[in-house]
XYZ file of C-alpha atoms in Angstrom:
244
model
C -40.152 -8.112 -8.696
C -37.057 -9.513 -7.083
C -36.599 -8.328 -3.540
C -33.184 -8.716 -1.950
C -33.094 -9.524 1.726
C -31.303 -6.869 3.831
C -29.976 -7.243 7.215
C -31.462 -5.136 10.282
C -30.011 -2.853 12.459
C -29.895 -5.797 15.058
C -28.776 -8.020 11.986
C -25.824 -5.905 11.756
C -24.941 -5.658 15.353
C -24.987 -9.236 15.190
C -22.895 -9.992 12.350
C -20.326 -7.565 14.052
C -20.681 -9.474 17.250
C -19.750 -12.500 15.656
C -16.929 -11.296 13.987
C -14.899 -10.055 17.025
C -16.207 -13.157 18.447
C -14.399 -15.109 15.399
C -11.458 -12.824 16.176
C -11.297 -13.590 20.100
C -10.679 -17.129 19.234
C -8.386 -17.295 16.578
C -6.451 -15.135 19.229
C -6.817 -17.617 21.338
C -5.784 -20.297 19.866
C -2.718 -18.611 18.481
C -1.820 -17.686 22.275
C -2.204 -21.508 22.964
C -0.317 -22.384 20.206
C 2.585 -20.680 21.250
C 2.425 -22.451 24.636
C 2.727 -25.608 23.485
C 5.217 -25.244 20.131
C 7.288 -22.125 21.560
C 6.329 -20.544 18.265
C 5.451 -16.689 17.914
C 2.234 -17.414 15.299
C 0.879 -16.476 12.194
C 0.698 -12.856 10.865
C -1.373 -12.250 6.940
C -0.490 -9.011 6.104
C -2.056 -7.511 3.127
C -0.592 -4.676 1.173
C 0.008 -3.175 -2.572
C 2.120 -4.364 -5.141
C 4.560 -1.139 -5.010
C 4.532 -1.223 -1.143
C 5.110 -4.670 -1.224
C 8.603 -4.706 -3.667
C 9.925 -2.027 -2.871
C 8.774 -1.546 1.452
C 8.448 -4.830 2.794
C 11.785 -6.821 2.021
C 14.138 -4.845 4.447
C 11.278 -4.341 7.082
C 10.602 -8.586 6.845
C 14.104 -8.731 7.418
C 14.387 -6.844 10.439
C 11.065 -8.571 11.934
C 12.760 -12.081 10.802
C 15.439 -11.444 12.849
C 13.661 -10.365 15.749
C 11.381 -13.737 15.561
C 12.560 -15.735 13.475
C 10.062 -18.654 13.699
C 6.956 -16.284 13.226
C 5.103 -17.189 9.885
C 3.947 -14.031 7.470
C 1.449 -14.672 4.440
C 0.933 -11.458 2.395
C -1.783 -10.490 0.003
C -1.552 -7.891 -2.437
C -4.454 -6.100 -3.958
C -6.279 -2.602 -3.987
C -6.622 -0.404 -1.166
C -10.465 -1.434 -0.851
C -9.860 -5.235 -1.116
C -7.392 -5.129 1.593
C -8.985 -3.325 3.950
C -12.269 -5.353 3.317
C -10.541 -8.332 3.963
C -8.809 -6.956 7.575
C -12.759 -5.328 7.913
C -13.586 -9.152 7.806
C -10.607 -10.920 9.470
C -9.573 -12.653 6.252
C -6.359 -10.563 7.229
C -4.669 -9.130 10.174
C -3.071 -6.068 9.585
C -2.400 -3.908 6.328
C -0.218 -1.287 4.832
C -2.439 0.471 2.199
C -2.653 4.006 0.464
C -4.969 6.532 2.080
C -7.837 7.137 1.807
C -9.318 3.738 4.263
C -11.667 3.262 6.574
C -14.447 1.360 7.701
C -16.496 -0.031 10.408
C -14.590 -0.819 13.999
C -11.046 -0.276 12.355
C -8.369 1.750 13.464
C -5.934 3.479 10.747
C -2.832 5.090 11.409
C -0.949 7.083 9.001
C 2.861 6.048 9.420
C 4.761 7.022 5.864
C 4.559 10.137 3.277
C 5.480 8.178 -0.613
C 6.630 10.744 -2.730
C 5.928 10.568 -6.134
C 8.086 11.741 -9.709
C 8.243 11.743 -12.729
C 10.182 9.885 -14.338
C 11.182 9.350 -18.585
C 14.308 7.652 -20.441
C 17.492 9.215 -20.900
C 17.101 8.575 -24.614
C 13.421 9.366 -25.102
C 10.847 11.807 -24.310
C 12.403 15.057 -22.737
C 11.330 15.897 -19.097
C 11.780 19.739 -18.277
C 13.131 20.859 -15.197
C 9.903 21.989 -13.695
C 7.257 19.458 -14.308
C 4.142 20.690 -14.014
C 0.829 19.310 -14.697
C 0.008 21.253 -17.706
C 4.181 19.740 -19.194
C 2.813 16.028 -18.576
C -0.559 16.697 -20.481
C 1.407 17.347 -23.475
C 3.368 14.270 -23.036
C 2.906 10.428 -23.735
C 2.358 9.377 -19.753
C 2.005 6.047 -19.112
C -0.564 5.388 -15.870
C -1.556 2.570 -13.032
C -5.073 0.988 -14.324
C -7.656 2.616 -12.955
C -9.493 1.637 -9.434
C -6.668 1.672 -7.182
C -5.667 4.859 -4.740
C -2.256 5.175 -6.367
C -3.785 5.913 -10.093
C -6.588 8.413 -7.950
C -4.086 10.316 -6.121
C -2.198 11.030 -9.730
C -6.010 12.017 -11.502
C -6.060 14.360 -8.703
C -2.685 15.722 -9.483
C -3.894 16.911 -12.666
C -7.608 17.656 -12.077
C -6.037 20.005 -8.993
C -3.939 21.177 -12.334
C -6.730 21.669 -14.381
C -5.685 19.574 -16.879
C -7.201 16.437 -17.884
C -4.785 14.004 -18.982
C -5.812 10.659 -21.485
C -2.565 8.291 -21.044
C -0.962 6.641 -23.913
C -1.038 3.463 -21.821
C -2.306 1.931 -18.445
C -0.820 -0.904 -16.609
C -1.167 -2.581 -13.054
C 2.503 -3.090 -12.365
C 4.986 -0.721 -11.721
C 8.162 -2.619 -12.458
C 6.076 -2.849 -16.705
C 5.761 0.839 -16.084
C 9.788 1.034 -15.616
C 10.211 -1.498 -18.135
C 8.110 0.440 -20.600
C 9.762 3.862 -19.782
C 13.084 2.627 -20.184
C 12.807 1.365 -23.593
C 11.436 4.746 -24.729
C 7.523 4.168 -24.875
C 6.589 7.282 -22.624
C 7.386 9.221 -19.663
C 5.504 7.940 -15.923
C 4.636 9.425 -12.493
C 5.868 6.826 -10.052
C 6.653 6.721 -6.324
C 10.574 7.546 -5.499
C 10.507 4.317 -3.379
C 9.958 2.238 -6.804
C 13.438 3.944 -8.762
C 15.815 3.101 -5.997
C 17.250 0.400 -8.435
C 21.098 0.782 -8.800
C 19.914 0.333 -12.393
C 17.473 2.730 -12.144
C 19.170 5.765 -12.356
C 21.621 5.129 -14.577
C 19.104 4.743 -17.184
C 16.481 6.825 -16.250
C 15.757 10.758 -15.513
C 13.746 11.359 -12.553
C 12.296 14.756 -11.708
C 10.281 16.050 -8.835
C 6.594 17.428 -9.118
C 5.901 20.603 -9.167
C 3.724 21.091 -7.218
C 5.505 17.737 -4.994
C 2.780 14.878 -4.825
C 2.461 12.546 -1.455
C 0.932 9.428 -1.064
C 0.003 8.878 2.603
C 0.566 5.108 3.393
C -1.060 3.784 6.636
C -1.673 0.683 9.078
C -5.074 -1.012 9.111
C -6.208 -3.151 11.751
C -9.411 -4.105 13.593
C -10.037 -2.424 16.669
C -10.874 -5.385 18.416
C -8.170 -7.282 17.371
C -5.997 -9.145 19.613
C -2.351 -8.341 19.378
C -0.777 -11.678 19.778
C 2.966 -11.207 20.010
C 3.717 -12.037 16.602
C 0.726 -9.311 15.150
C 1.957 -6.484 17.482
C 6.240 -7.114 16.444
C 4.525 -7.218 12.920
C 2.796 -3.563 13.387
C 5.880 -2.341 15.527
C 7.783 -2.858 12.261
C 5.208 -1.322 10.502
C 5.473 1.839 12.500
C 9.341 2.303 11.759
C 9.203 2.265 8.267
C 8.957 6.074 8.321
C 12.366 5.868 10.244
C 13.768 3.932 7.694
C 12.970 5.454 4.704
């Protein structure tokens, strides 16, 4: 038989030790980096595609102004990749689709995503009321499964009781549009993603009945240390709800 070695209680502890250890001196060094270059640091934020076209531009801009020598890296990927990788300090902070969680993190729900439907003005028909049971009926192209924004629409229809089989499934909203647009299918997309001055001249949009939310939210370690470039970085974070 092959036995797999499993860590103990005070394996764990350990391992947990050393990572806010890990995290106390990167922190560190950041702070003394600053000292001696005048510069605000390093922030990796990690977020989702959507979030990441169609959130993060004007609120980069904003923080960019604010410090203007601070230095951003950002990740994309599934809710449960980013938050593994802030879970193991591979990242700092994230914006990600509820539901997260994990061990010694600290998640704060800042910003309610809407989501529509959305077809072509010259193919398949939308109704004015959109219900569940109206999109079952329809060609609906989907996000891939295994992300939170593809779960929160199965849950749309299971709530429904409906079980919808898409015509297609892609990981990119912007082939979604591109597919839509041409004809292929109708979509359920978040709002944020259709703000295109392009968008709605070629495309009919209609709200959910009943309306579906996405709640987006910040992820960071508890234990992290909110260098001055991390905490402007989660201050911007926070106003993105005020923006929107």
């Amino acid at each position: 038989l092959c036995r797999r070695a499993t860590p103990t209680a005070a394996g764990l502890e350990l391992l947990d030790h050393a990572a806010r250890i890990d995290s106390a001196v990167t922190a560190a060094l950041e702070q003394l980096a600053h000292y001696r270059s005048g510069e605000v640091g390093r922030v990796r934020l990690g977020t989702g595609a959507t979030a990441a076209i169609f959130r993060l531009p004007q609120m980069l801009r904003r923080l960019r102004q604010r410090l203007p020598s601070l230095e951003i890296t950002i990740a994309t990927g599934n809710t449960s990749d980013v938050v593994r990788a802030v879970q193991d300090n591979a990242l700092d902070v994230a914006l990600v689709t509820l539901p997260a969680g994990g061990r010694n993190l600290e998640v704060t729900p800042v910003l309610d995503d809407e989501f529509v439907a959305v077809t072509s003005r010259e193919g398949v028909k939308l109704p004015a009321r959109v219900t569940p049971d109206v999109m079952a009926r329809l060609p609906v192209i989907m996000f891939e499964p295994g992300g939170q924004t593809r779960l929160v629409t199965d849950q749309w229809f299971f709530q429904g009781g409906v079980e919808l089989r898409p015509s297609m499934s892609l990981g990119s909203v912007e082939a979604i549009k591109r597919l839509v647009g041409v004809g292929l299918g109708c979509a359920i997309l978040p709002a944020v993603a259709l703000r295109e001055p392009g968008d709605r001249a070629h495309l009919v949009v209609r709200r959910l009945s009943p309306r579906l939310y996405r709640k987006l939210a910040i992820v960071v370690r508890r234990d992290k240390v909110l260098q001055r470039g991390l905490r402007e970085t989660v201050k911007a974070l926070r106003e993105l709800a005020e923006k929107s």
